[in-house]
Amino acid sequence: MDMDMGTATDMVTDMGIIKRIDRKFIRGTPLSGVAKMILSMKKSTSKQLLFVLTNNTHLGNMINIVNQNHFDAGDAVIHVILACRSREEDVALRNEVDNYAASNHQLVRCHSFWGGGGGRTLWNILFLKFGILFKMMPDSYDTVFISNYTHYIQHQIVKHVKYHNIILLHDGVLTLHINELRKSGKVFDGRSTSKHLMKLFPPPRIEKLTFYTPFSFKTHNEDAVVPFSYGGVLKKRHGREAHFIGSPLVQNKMIDQDYFDRLIGLLSAKFDNLIYIAHPKELDHTLAKIRNYVEVIRFDKNYEEQLAESDELPHTIVSFFSSVLLNLFSVYEDVSFVSILLPVEQYQTAQMGKDEQIVKLYKYIASISSPNFQVVAAESLEVEKL
């Protein structure tokens, strides 16, 4: 029996695992030929790198690593496991991976693991337990790159492969929390995972973790940091706009809706031509009232990529504690970066642990010493209004 591989056949089991056959397989190759190619891939002498991705920000990190040949990635065979939280996210990210591989002629083997949510987690763990996802993949890798340290499924994936090094891709401000977690001696924060699953399938102990991040911080004794900076920086003309980088704080119950609306109104008066850049997870109804003060726009790409491709820079970039501020202030030295310090009573009712993370994050922000970076207390905006 022959199989048409021209459009990359998806074989879907009834338990939610999707195994994706590489687009580079030749159209009309018999199944026996496919099996031989899979076997040769598993025995390949080329450097083998595995990336576990959950969103396009992590894909951007992977592309940055390959383009800059970090970890000798430029000549390696790249294996990608998509560990998204929904099938819709999986399909969207898989298309982006395919587009990258096609446009850059990079050898990328892409597999999908649709995990989490909808009561399917147990089934997914069982599939991982018996190794179904890994039958078409190499047995070991030079380096494994994970993208979400707090995602239980990613720990289970790590448990099923052999590797020499494990790297945590930059995950914005969550990177700082993960570093603090490891410094405290915890290997995994399992509060969001069923205790029964944790007992049946405990996460592996990752003895040494390397952070791939633009941030600078002290790590646990065994851990390390590999720094990077965002590329694509050219001399650009400055526009008339200021940008506020949004975060889904209202819907996550980290700040009050009325307070948020009033604060954005005050910021629109302080910064000329303020444009609100909505976070992908912000819901439209939480932004309804601020449209009276500012224009709200959404980008298809993450903000760092969007800015790198733009002909103009904003004169100021503002946010509460978005990782965009920390990622870019040292890249665009002619742009002013402003962090709005929220009063502690606004986020002290956040879900357990979130308030502590915010305090630590603001402490890190306060430690930044740069002429183009400043912290403005939200209360001072109220005083200025008076």
PDB file of C-alpha atoms in Angstrom, residues 11-313:
ATOM      1  CA  MET A  11      -2.407  10.051  12.165  1.00  0.00           C
ATOM      2  CA  VAL A  12      -4.732  10.677  15.102  1.00  0.00           C
ATOM      3  CA  THR A  13      -5.378   8.078  17.784  1.00  0.00           C
ATOM      4  CA  ASP A  14      -8.602   7.997  19.774  1.00  0.00           C
ATOM      5  CA  MET A  15      -6.692   9.075  22.896  1.00  0.00           C
ATOM      6  CA  GLY A  16      -5.550  12.475  21.701  1.00  0.00           C
ATOM      7  CA  ILE A  17      -1.967  11.837  20.528  1.00  0.00           C
ATOM      8  CA  ILE A  18      -1.075  13.252  17.137  1.00  0.00           C
ATOM      9  CA  LYS A  19       2.058  11.943  15.418  1.00  0.00           C
ATOM     10  CA  ARG A  20       3.135  14.044  12.491  1.00  0.00           C
ATOM     11  CA  ILE A  21       5.084  12.550   9.605  1.00  0.00           C
ATOM     12  CA  ASP A  22       7.718  14.897   8.226  1.00  0.00           C
ATOM     13  CA  ARG A  23       6.873  17.003   5.142  1.00  0.00           C
ATOM     14  CA  LYS A  24      10.265  16.115   3.681  1.00  0.00           C
ATOM     15  CA  PHE A  25       9.213  12.531   2.995  1.00  0.00           C
ATOM     16  CA  ILE A  26       8.900  11.929  -0.730  1.00  0.00           C
ATOM     17  CA  ARG A  27       5.446  11.824  -2.351  1.00  0.00           C
ATOM     18  CA  GLY A  28       4.371   8.262  -3.073  1.00  0.00           C
ATOM     19  CA  THR A  29       6.945   6.611  -0.798  1.00  0.00           C
ATOM     20  CA  PRO A  30       5.752   3.125   0.252  1.00  0.00           C
ATOM     21  CA  LEU A  31       5.213   2.513   3.938  1.00  0.00           C
ATOM     22  CA  SER A  32       8.268   0.239   3.995  1.00  0.00           C
ATOM     23  CA  GLY A  33      10.329   3.176   2.679  1.00  0.00           C
ATOM     24  CA  VAL A  34       8.901   5.446   5.359  1.00  0.00           C
ATOM     25  CA  ALA A  35       9.914   2.915   8.012  1.00  0.00           C
ATOM     26  CA  LYS A  36      13.469   2.852   6.661  1.00  0.00           C
ATOM     27  CA  MET A  37      13.671   6.647   6.748  1.00  0.00           C
ATOM     28  CA  ILE A  38      12.422   6.700  10.346  1.00  0.00           C
ATOM     29  CA  LEU A  39      15.059   4.105  11.280  1.00  0.00           C
ATOM     30  CA  SER A  40      17.828   6.098   9.584  1.00  0.00           C
ATOM     31  CA  MET A  41      16.656   9.222  11.396  1.00  0.00           C
ATOM     32  CA  LYS A  42      16.908   7.435  14.752  1.00  0.00           C
ATOM     33  CA  LYS A  43      20.461   6.304  13.906  1.00  0.00           C
ATOM     34  CA  SER A  44      21.592   9.632  12.449  1.00  0.00           C
ATOM     35  CA  THR A  45      25.092  10.771  13.431  1.00  0.00           C
ATOM     36  CA  SER A  46      24.126  14.453  13.116  1.00  0.00           C
ATOM     37  CA  LYS A  47      23.642  16.506  16.248  1.00  0.00           C
ATOM     38  CA  GLN A  48      20.101  15.967  17.459  1.00  0.00           C
ATOM     39  CA  LEU A  49      18.264  18.782  19.263  1.00  0.00           C
ATOM     40  CA  LEU A  50      14.786  18.513  20.769  1.00  0.00           C
ATOM     41  CA  PHE A  51      12.575  21.575  21.331  1.00  0.00           C
ATOM     42  CA  VAL A  52       9.347  21.283  23.326  1.00  0.00           C
ATOM     43  CA  LEU A  53       7.253  24.327  22.377  1.00  0.00           C
ATOM     44  CA  THR A  54       3.938  25.702  23.633  1.00  0.00           C
ATOM     45  CA  ASN A  55       3.572  29.050  21.818  1.00  0.00           C
ATOM     46  CA  ASN A  56       5.058  31.289  19.131  1.00  0.00           C
ATOM     47  CA  THR A  57       7.255  33.151  21.637  1.00  0.00           C
ATOM     48  CA  HIS A  58       9.051  29.879  22.322  1.00  0.00           C
ATOM     49  CA  LEU A  59       9.246  29.237  18.575  1.00  0.00           C
ATOM     50  CA  GLY A  60      10.900  32.651  18.243  1.00  0.00           C
ATOM     51  CA  ASN A  61      13.497  31.560  20.804  1.00  0.00           C
ATOM     52  CA  MET A  62      14.152  28.402  18.801  1.00  0.00           C
ATOM     53  CA  ILE A  63      14.600  30.418  15.607  1.00  0.00           C
ATOM     54  CA  ASN A  64      16.960  32.795  17.421  1.00  0.00           C
ATOM     55  CA  ILE A  65      19.054  29.839  18.609  1.00  0.00           C
ATOM     56  CA  VAL A  66      19.260  28.356  15.112  1.00  0.00           C
ATOM     57  CA  ASN A  67      19.964  31.676  13.363  1.00  0.00           C
ATOM     58  CA  GLN A  68      22.745  32.575  15.792  1.00  0.00           C
ATOM     59  CA  ASN A  69      24.032  28.993  15.827  1.00  0.00           C
ATOM     60  CA  HIS A  70      23.869  28.816  19.595  1.00  0.00           C
ATOM     61  CA  PHE A  71      24.531  25.287  20.883  1.00  0.00           C
ATOM     62  CA  ASP A  72      25.710  24.417  17.324  1.00  0.00           C
ATOM     63  CA  ALA A  73      22.074  24.392  16.248  1.00  0.00           C
ATOM     64  CA  GLY A  74      22.745  25.652  12.716  1.00  0.00           C
ATOM     65  CA  ASP A  75      23.883  22.248  11.423  1.00  0.00           C
ATOM     66  CA  ALA A  76      21.732  20.065  13.651  1.00  0.00           C
ATOM     67  CA  VAL A  77      18.629  18.039  12.998  1.00  0.00           C
ATOM     68  CA  ILE A  78      15.852  19.873  14.841  1.00  0.00           C
ATOM     69  CA  HIS A  79      13.090  17.830  16.448  1.00  0.00           C
ATOM     70  CA  VAL A  80      10.024  19.671  17.708  1.00  0.00           C
ATOM     71  CA  ILE A  81       7.321  18.402  20.045  1.00  0.00           C
ATOM     72  CA  LEU A  82       4.310  20.698  20.269  1.00  0.00           C
ATOM     73  CA  ALA A  83       2.893  20.611  23.793  1.00  0.00           C
ATOM     74  CA  CYS A  84       0.096  23.141  23.470  1.00  0.00           C
ATOM     75  CA  ARG A  85      -2.842  23.357  25.854  1.00  0.00           C
ATOM     76  CA  SER A  86      -5.527  22.997  23.159  1.00  0.00           C
ATOM     77  CA  ARG A  87      -5.837  21.432  19.750  1.00  0.00           C
ATOM     78  CA  GLU A  88      -6.524  24.833  18.163  1.00  0.00           C
ATOM     79  CA  GLU A  89      -3.261  26.235  19.552  1.00  0.00           C
ATOM     80  CA  ASP A  90      -1.485  23.098  18.374  1.00  0.00           C
ATOM     81  CA  VAL A  91      -2.673  23.509  14.786  1.00  0.00           C
ATOM     82  CA  ALA A  92      -1.746  27.209  14.677  1.00  0.00           C
ATOM     83  CA  LEU A  93       1.754  26.640  16.073  1.00  0.00           C
ATOM     84  CA  ARG A  94       2.350  23.632  13.860  1.00  0.00           C
ATOM     85  CA  ASN A  95       1.626  25.783  10.800  1.00  0.00           C
ATOM     86  CA  GLU A  96       4.175  28.343  11.993  1.00  0.00           C
ATOM     87  CA  VAL A  97       6.809  25.626  12.461  1.00  0.00           C
ATOM     88  CA  ASP A  98       6.091  24.275   8.973  1.00  0.00           C
ATOM     89  CA  ASN A  99       6.351  27.749   7.446  1.00  0.00           C
ATOM     90  CA  TYR A 100       9.667  28.360   9.177  1.00  0.00           C
ATOM     91  CA  ALA A 101      11.099  25.024   8.020  1.00  0.00           C
ATOM     92  CA  ALA A 102       9.958  25.586   4.419  1.00  0.00           C
ATOM     93  CA  SER A 103      11.233  29.170   4.138  1.00  0.00           C
ATOM     94  CA  ASN A 104      14.597  28.497   5.805  1.00  0.00           C
ATOM     95  CA  HIS A 105      15.288  25.030   4.369  1.00  0.00           C
ATOM     96  CA  GLN A 106      15.962  23.832   7.897  1.00  0.00           C
ATOM     97  CA  LEU A 107      15.642  20.115   8.595  1.00  0.00           C
ATOM     98  CA  VAL A 108      12.834  20.046  11.157  1.00  0.00           C
ATOM     99  CA  ARG A 109      11.008  16.940  12.363  1.00  0.00           C
ATOM    100  CA  CYS A 110       7.725  18.037  13.912  1.00  0.00           C
ATOM    101  CA  HIS A 111       5.551  15.912  16.198  1.00  0.00           C
ATOM    102  CA  SER A 112       2.462  16.937  18.117  1.00  0.00           C
ATOM    103  CA  PHE A 113       1.414  16.066  21.594  1.00  0.00           C
ATOM    104  CA  TRP A 114      -1.942  17.566  22.391  1.00  0.00           C
ATOM    105  CA  GLY A 115      -1.892  17.620  26.170  1.00  0.00           C
ATOM    106  CA  GLY A 116      -3.733  19.152  29.076  1.00  0.00           C
ATOM    107  CA  GLY A 117      -7.298  20.252  29.608  1.00  0.00           C
ATOM    108  CA  GLY A 118     -10.645  18.645  28.933  1.00  0.00           C
ATOM    109  CA  GLY A 119     -10.058  15.664  31.228  1.00  0.00           C
ATOM    110  CA  ARG A 120      -7.557  14.183  28.775  1.00  0.00           C
ATOM    111  CA  THR A 121      -4.459  14.604  30.930  1.00  0.00           C
ATOM    112  CA  LEU A 122      -4.594  11.066  32.340  1.00  0.00           C
ATOM    113  CA  TRP A 123      -4.844   9.558  28.867  1.00  0.00           C
ATOM    114  CA  ASN A 124      -1.950  11.700  27.715  1.00  0.00           C
ATOM    115  CA  ILE A 125       0.186  10.590  30.649  1.00  0.00           C
ATOM    116  CA  LEU A 126      -0.607   6.956  29.867  1.00  0.00           C
ATOM    117  CA  PHE A 127       0.564   7.467  26.297  1.00  0.00           C
ATOM    118  CA  LEU A 128       3.747   9.043  27.587  1.00  0.00           C
ATOM    119  CA  LYS A 129       4.166   6.187  30.062  1.00  0.00           C
ATOM    120  CA  PHE A 130       4.201   3.656  27.249  1.00  0.00           C
ATOM    121  CA  GLY A 131       6.282   5.859  24.978  1.00  0.00           C
ATOM    122  CA  ILE A 132       3.918   5.959  21.984  1.00  0.00           C
ATOM    123  CA  LEU A 133       4.974   9.491  21.023  1.00  0.00           C
ATOM    124  CA  PHE A 134       8.666   8.558  20.873  1.00  0.00           C
ATOM    125  CA  LYS A 135       8.543   5.557  18.542  1.00  0.00           C
ATOM    126  CA  MET A 136       9.355   7.779  15.543  1.00  0.00           C
ATOM    127  CA  MET A 137      12.043   9.797  17.319  1.00  0.00           C
ATOM    128  CA  PRO A 138      15.709   9.348  18.273  1.00  0.00           C
ATOM    129  CA  ASP A 139      16.494   7.673  21.573  1.00  0.00           C
ATOM    130  CA  SER A 140      18.757  10.467  22.823  1.00  0.00           C
ATOM    131  CA  TYR A 141      19.579  14.120  22.146  1.00  0.00           C
ATOM    132  CA  ASP A 142      22.590  16.345  22.570  1.00  0.00           C
ATOM    133  CA  THR A 143      20.357  19.055  24.039  1.00  0.00           C
ATOM    134  CA  VAL A 144      16.706  19.221  25.068  1.00  0.00           C
ATOM    135  CA  PHE A 145      15.029  22.647  25.163  1.00  0.00           C
ATOM    136  CA  ILE A 146      11.892  22.955  27.268  1.00  0.00           C
ATOM    137  CA  SER A 147       9.687  26.034  27.169  1.00  0.00           C
ATOM    138  CA  ASN A 148       7.380  25.863  30.191  1.00  0.00           C
ATOM    139  CA  TYR A 149       8.945  24.603  33.407  1.00  0.00           C
ATOM    140  CA  THR A 150       5.625  24.732  35.247  1.00  0.00           C
ATOM    141  CA  HIS A 151       3.886  22.517  32.665  1.00  0.00           C
ATOM    142  CA  TYR A 152       3.627  18.982  34.057  1.00  0.00           C
ATOM    143  CA  ILE A 153       3.441  17.399  30.603  1.00  0.00           C
ATOM    144  CA  GLN A 154       6.831  18.851  29.646  1.00  0.00           C
ATOM    145  CA  HIS A 155       8.442  17.231  32.684  1.00  0.00           C
ATOM    146  CA  GLN A 156       6.951  13.912  31.621  1.00  0.00           C
ATOM    147  CA  ILE A 157       8.368  14.349  28.105  1.00  0.00           C
ATOM    148  CA  VAL A 158      11.819  15.006  29.591  1.00  0.00           C
ATOM    149  CA  LYS A 159      11.435  11.809  31.623  1.00  0.00           C
ATOM    150  CA  HIS A 160      11.142   9.735  28.442  1.00  0.00           C
ATOM    151  CA  VAL A 161      14.267  10.898  26.607  1.00  0.00           C
ATOM    152  CA  LYS A 162      17.998  10.774  27.202  1.00  0.00           C
ATOM    153  CA  TYR A 163      19.990  13.989  26.901  1.00  0.00           C
ATOM    154  CA  HIS A 164      23.361  15.569  27.674  1.00  0.00           C
ATOM    155  CA  ASN A 165      22.068  19.068  28.455  1.00  0.00           C
ATOM    156  CA  ILE A 166      18.705  20.603  29.230  1.00  0.00           C
ATOM    157  CA  ILE A 167      17.933  24.253  28.469  1.00  0.00           C
ATOM    158  CA  LEU A 168      14.939  26.315  29.578  1.00  0.00           C
ATOM    159  CA  LEU A 169      13.898  28.726  26.830  1.00  0.00           C
ATOM    160  CA  HIS A 170      13.192  32.279  27.917  1.00  0.00           C
ATOM    161  CA  ASP A 171       9.656  32.469  29.287  1.00  0.00           C
ATOM    162  CA  GLY A 172       9.388  36.143  30.141  1.00  0.00           C
ATOM    163  CA  VAL A 173       8.936  37.142  33.758  1.00  0.00           C
ATOM    164  CA  LEU A 174       8.124  33.535  34.658  1.00  0.00           C
ATOM    165  CA  THR A 175      11.846  32.835  34.201  1.00  0.00           C
ATOM    166  CA  LEU A 176      12.578  34.789  37.378  1.00  0.00           C
ATOM    167  CA  HIS A 177       9.983  32.789  39.330  1.00  0.00           C
ATOM    168  CA  ILE A 178      11.423  29.491  38.101  1.00  0.00           C
ATOM    169  CA  ASN A 179      14.913  30.531  39.169  1.00  0.00           C
ATOM    170  CA  GLU A 180      13.614  31.358  42.659  1.00  0.00           C
ATOM    171  CA  LEU A 181      11.770  28.027  42.714  1.00  0.00           C
ATOM    172  CA  ARG A 182      14.964  26.101  41.996  1.00  0.00           C
ATOM    173  CA  LYS A 183      17.016  28.160  44.428  1.00  0.00           C
ATOM    174  CA  SER A 184      14.536  27.151  47.140  1.00  0.00           C
ATOM    175  CA  GLY A 185      15.205  23.484  46.370  1.00  0.00           C
ATOM    176  CA  LYS A 186      11.940  22.693  44.561  1.00  0.00           C
ATOM    177  CA  VAL A 187      12.241  20.874  41.251  1.00  0.00           C
ATOM    178  CA  PHE A 188       8.627  21.397  40.235  1.00  0.00           C
ATOM    179  CA  ASP A 189       5.720  23.477  41.447  1.00  0.00           C
ATOM    180  CA  GLY A 190       2.901  20.947  41.363  1.00  0.00           C
ATOM    181  CA  ARG A 191       0.101  23.023  42.888  1.00  0.00           C
ATOM    182  CA  SER A 192      -1.851  23.051  39.617  1.00  0.00           C
ATOM    183  CA  THR A 193      -1.440  19.299  39.029  1.00  0.00           C
ATOM    184  CA  SER A 194      -3.483  16.475  40.532  1.00  0.00           C
ATOM    185  CA  LYS A 195      -1.805  14.899  43.564  1.00  0.00           C
ATOM    186  CA  HIS A 196      -2.826  11.475  42.239  1.00  0.00           C
ATOM    187  CA  LEU A 197      -1.030  12.085  38.948  1.00  0.00           C
ATOM    188  CA  MET A 198       2.025  13.398  40.805  1.00  0.00           C
ATOM    189  CA  LYS A 199       2.093  10.201  42.840  1.00  0.00           C
ATOM    190  CA  LEU A 200       1.500   7.824  39.914  1.00  0.00           C
ATOM    191  CA  PHE A 201       3.833   9.632  37.516  1.00  0.00           C
ATOM    192  CA  PRO A 202       6.259  11.806  39.517  1.00  0.00           C
ATOM    193  CA  PRO A 203       8.200  14.402  37.527  1.00  0.00           C
ATOM    194  CA  PRO A 204      11.904  13.732  36.973  1.00  0.00           C
ATOM    195  CA  ARG A 205      14.510  15.546  39.009  1.00  0.00           C
ATOM    196  CA  ILE A 206      16.352  17.938  36.694  1.00  0.00           C
ATOM    197  CA  GLU A 207      19.669  18.278  38.487  1.00  0.00           C
ATOM    198  CA  LYS A 208      21.151  20.998  36.295  1.00  0.00           C
ATOM    199  CA  LEU A 209      19.124  23.520  34.309  1.00  0.00           C
ATOM    200  CA  THR A 210      20.529  26.167  31.979  1.00  0.00           C
ATOM    201  CA  PHE A 211      18.459  29.330  31.455  1.00  0.00           C
ATOM    202  CA  TYR A 212      18.501  30.810  27.934  1.00  0.00           C
ATOM    203  CA  THR A 213      17.421  34.357  28.735  1.00  0.00           C
ATOM    204  CA  PRO A 214      18.272  38.046  28.295  1.00  0.00           C
ATOM    205  CA  PHE A 215      17.860  38.467  32.075  1.00  0.00           C
ATOM    206  CA  SER A 216      20.783  38.506  34.477  1.00  0.00           C
ATOM    207  CA  PHE A 217      20.459  36.804  37.865  1.00  0.00           C
ATOM    208  CA  LYS A 218      22.184  34.488  40.311  1.00  0.00           C
ATOM    209  CA  THR A 219      21.181  30.842  40.020  1.00  0.00           C
ATOM    210  CA  HIS A 220      21.165  27.718  42.136  1.00  0.00           C
ATOM    211  CA  ASN A 221      24.642  26.176  42.492  1.00  0.00           C
ATOM    212  CA  GLU A 222      24.220  23.648  39.676  1.00  0.00           C
ATOM    213  CA  ASP A 223      22.268  25.899  37.298  1.00  0.00           C
ATOM    214  CA  ALA A 224      23.654  28.373  34.764  1.00  0.00           C
ATOM    215  CA  VAL A 225      22.591  31.254  32.508  1.00  0.00           C
ATOM    216  CA  VAL A 226      23.321  31.560  28.785  1.00  0.00           C
ATOM    217  CA  PRO A 227      22.543  35.193  27.918  1.00  0.00           C
ATOM    218  CA  PHE A 228      21.207  36.410  24.600  1.00  0.00           C
ATOM    219  CA  SER A 229      19.827  39.638  23.177  1.00  0.00           C
ATOM    220  CA  TYR A 230      17.059  40.187  20.679  1.00  0.00           C
ATOM    221  CA  GLY A 231      18.393  40.732  17.177  1.00  0.00           C
ATOM    222  CA  GLY A 232      17.140  42.772  14.227  1.00  0.00           C
ATOM    223  CA  VAL A 233      18.106  46.106  15.760  1.00  0.00           C
ATOM    224  CA  LEU A 234      18.686  48.823  13.199  1.00  0.00           C
ATOM    225  CA  LYS A 235      18.765  52.589  13.416  1.00  0.00           C
ATOM    226  CA  LYS A 236      15.121  53.538  13.106  1.00  0.00           C
ATOM    227  CA  ARG A 237      13.331  56.831  13.176  1.00  0.00           C
ATOM    228  CA  HIS A 238      11.300  57.662  16.249  1.00  0.00           C
ATOM    229  CA  GLY A 239       7.562  57.998  15.783  1.00  0.00           C
ATOM    230  CA  ARG A 240       5.027  60.054  17.728  1.00  0.00           C
ATOM    231  CA  GLU A 241       3.466  57.119  19.557  1.00  0.00           C
ATOM    232  CA  ALA A 242       3.922  55.727  23.040  1.00  0.00           C
ATOM    233  CA  HIS A 243       3.029  52.059  23.518  1.00  0.00           C
ATOM    234  CA  PHE A 244       1.495  50.463  26.602  1.00  0.00           C
ATOM    235  CA  ILE A 245       2.131  46.698  26.669  1.00  0.00           C
ATOM    236  CA  GLY A 246      -0.942  45.010  28.098  1.00  0.00           C
ATOM    237  CA  SER A 247      -1.224  41.966  30.356  1.00  0.00           C
ATOM    238  CA  PRO A 248      -4.320  39.916  31.282  1.00  0.00           C
ATOM    239  CA  LEU A 249      -4.277  41.176  34.876  1.00  0.00           C
ATOM    240  CA  VAL A 250      -7.987  41.965  35.123  1.00  0.00           C
ATOM    241  CA  GLN A 251      -9.292  38.590  33.990  1.00  0.00           C
ATOM    242  CA  ASN A 252      -6.660  36.861  36.139  1.00  0.00           C
ATOM    243  CA  LYS A 253      -8.079  38.821  39.086  1.00  0.00           C
ATOM    244  CA  MET A 254      -4.744  40.458  39.790  1.00  0.00           C
ATOM    245  CA  ILE A 255      -6.120  44.005  39.641  1.00  0.00           C
ATOM    246  CA  ASP A 256      -9.623  45.468  39.804  1.00  0.00           C
ATOM    247  CA  GLN A 257     -11.399  46.410  36.536  1.00  0.00           C
ATOM    248  CA  ASP A 258     -12.384  49.907  37.694  1.00  0.00           C
ATOM    249  CA  TYR A 259      -8.880  50.625  38.944  1.00  0.00           C
ATOM    250  CA  PHE A 260      -7.394  49.405  35.643  1.00  0.00           C
ATOM    251  CA  ASP A 261      -9.742  51.604  33.593  1.00  0.00           C
ATOM    252  CA  ARG A 262      -8.942  54.680  35.685  1.00  0.00           C
ATOM    253  CA  LEU A 263      -5.189  54.041  35.552  1.00  0.00           C
ATOM    254  CA  ILE A 264      -5.088  53.704  31.756  1.00  0.00           C
ATOM    255  CA  GLY A 265      -7.020  56.962  31.547  1.00  0.00           C
ATOM    256  CA  LEU A 266      -4.378  58.682  33.695  1.00  0.00           C
ATOM    257  CA  LEU A 267      -1.568  57.191  31.608  1.00  0.00           C
ATOM    258  CA  SER A 268      -3.194  58.436  28.383  1.00  0.00           C
ATOM    259  CA  ALA A 269      -2.977  61.958  29.796  1.00  0.00           C
ATOM    260  CA  LYS A 270       0.662  61.529  30.829  1.00  0.00           C
ATOM    261  CA  PHE A 271       2.049  59.991  27.605  1.00  0.00           C
ATOM    262  CA  ASP A 272       1.358  61.583  24.226  1.00  0.00           C
ATOM    263  CA  ASN A 273      -0.403  59.438  21.629  1.00  0.00           C
ATOM    264  CA  LEU A 274      -0.596  56.360  23.841  1.00  0.00           C
ATOM    265  CA  ILE A 275      -1.504  53.140  22.011  1.00  0.00           C
ATOM    266  CA  TYR A 276      -2.570  50.112  24.044  1.00  0.00           C
ATOM    267  CA  ILE A 277      -1.025  46.858  22.725  1.00  0.00           C
ATOM    268  CA  ALA A 278      -3.373  44.134  23.916  1.00  0.00           C
ATOM    269  CA  HIS A 279      -1.973  40.876  25.228  1.00  0.00           C
ATOM    270  CA  PRO A 280      -3.141  37.835  23.179  1.00  0.00           C
ATOM    271  CA  LYS A 281      -4.977  36.481  26.238  1.00  0.00           C
ATOM    272  CA  GLU A 282      -6.737  39.739  27.153  1.00  0.00           C
ATOM    273  CA  LEU A 283     -10.470  39.532  26.574  1.00  0.00           C
ATOM    274  CA  ASP A 284     -12.188  42.323  24.629  1.00  0.00           C
ATOM    275  CA  HIS A 285     -14.755  43.075  27.319  1.00  0.00           C
ATOM    276  CA  THR A 286     -11.985  43.933  29.809  1.00  0.00           C
ATOM    277  CA  LEU A 287     -10.702  46.565  27.348  1.00  0.00           C
ATOM    278  CA  ALA A 288     -14.087  48.091  26.437  1.00  0.00           C
ATOM    279  CA  LYS A 289     -13.913  51.196  28.632  1.00  0.00           C
ATOM    280  CA  ILE A 290     -10.265  52.124  27.960  1.00  0.00           C
ATOM    281  CA  ARG A 291     -11.119  52.497  24.271  1.00  0.00           C
ATOM    282  CA  ASN A 292     -12.553  55.867  25.324  1.00  0.00           C
ATOM    283  CA  TYR A 293      -9.012  56.965  26.207  1.00  0.00           C
ATOM    284  CA  VAL A 294      -6.669  55.060  23.893  1.00  0.00           C
ATOM    285  CA  GLU A 295      -6.568  53.127  20.652  1.00  0.00           C
ATOM    286  CA  VAL A 296      -6.343  49.378  21.305  1.00  0.00           C
ATOM    287  CA  ILE A 297      -4.555  47.187  18.773  1.00  0.00           C
ATOM    288  CA  ARG A 298      -3.437  43.572  18.577  1.00  0.00           C
ATOM    289  CA  PHE A 299      -0.402  42.150  16.760  1.00  0.00           C
ATOM    290  CA  ASP A 300      -0.207  38.728  15.115  1.00  0.00           C
ATOM    291  CA  LYS A 301       3.437  38.437  16.240  1.00  0.00           C
ATOM    292  CA  ASN A 302       4.982  38.989  19.618  1.00  0.00           C
ATOM    293  CA  TYR A 303       5.916  42.594  20.336  1.00  0.00           C
ATOM    294  CA  GLU A 304       9.676  42.042  20.089  1.00  0.00           C
ATOM    295  CA  GLU A 305       9.346  40.689  16.542  1.00  0.00           C
ATOM    296  CA  GLN A 306       6.876  43.394  15.558  1.00  0.00           C
ATOM    297  CA  LEU A 307       9.215  46.146  16.723  1.00  0.00           C
ATOM    298  CA  ALA A 308      12.231  44.605  14.980  1.00  0.00           C
ATOM    299  CA  GLU A 309      10.347  44.637  11.669  1.00  0.00           C
ATOM    300  CA  SER A 310       8.853  48.107  12.087  1.00  0.00           C
ATOM    301  CA  ASP A 311      10.311  51.205  10.416  1.00  0.00           C
ATOM    302  CA  GLU A 312       9.483  53.350  13.440  1.00  0.00           C
ATOM    303  CA  LEU A 313      10.083  53.091  17.149  1.00  0.00           C
TER     304      LEU A 313
END
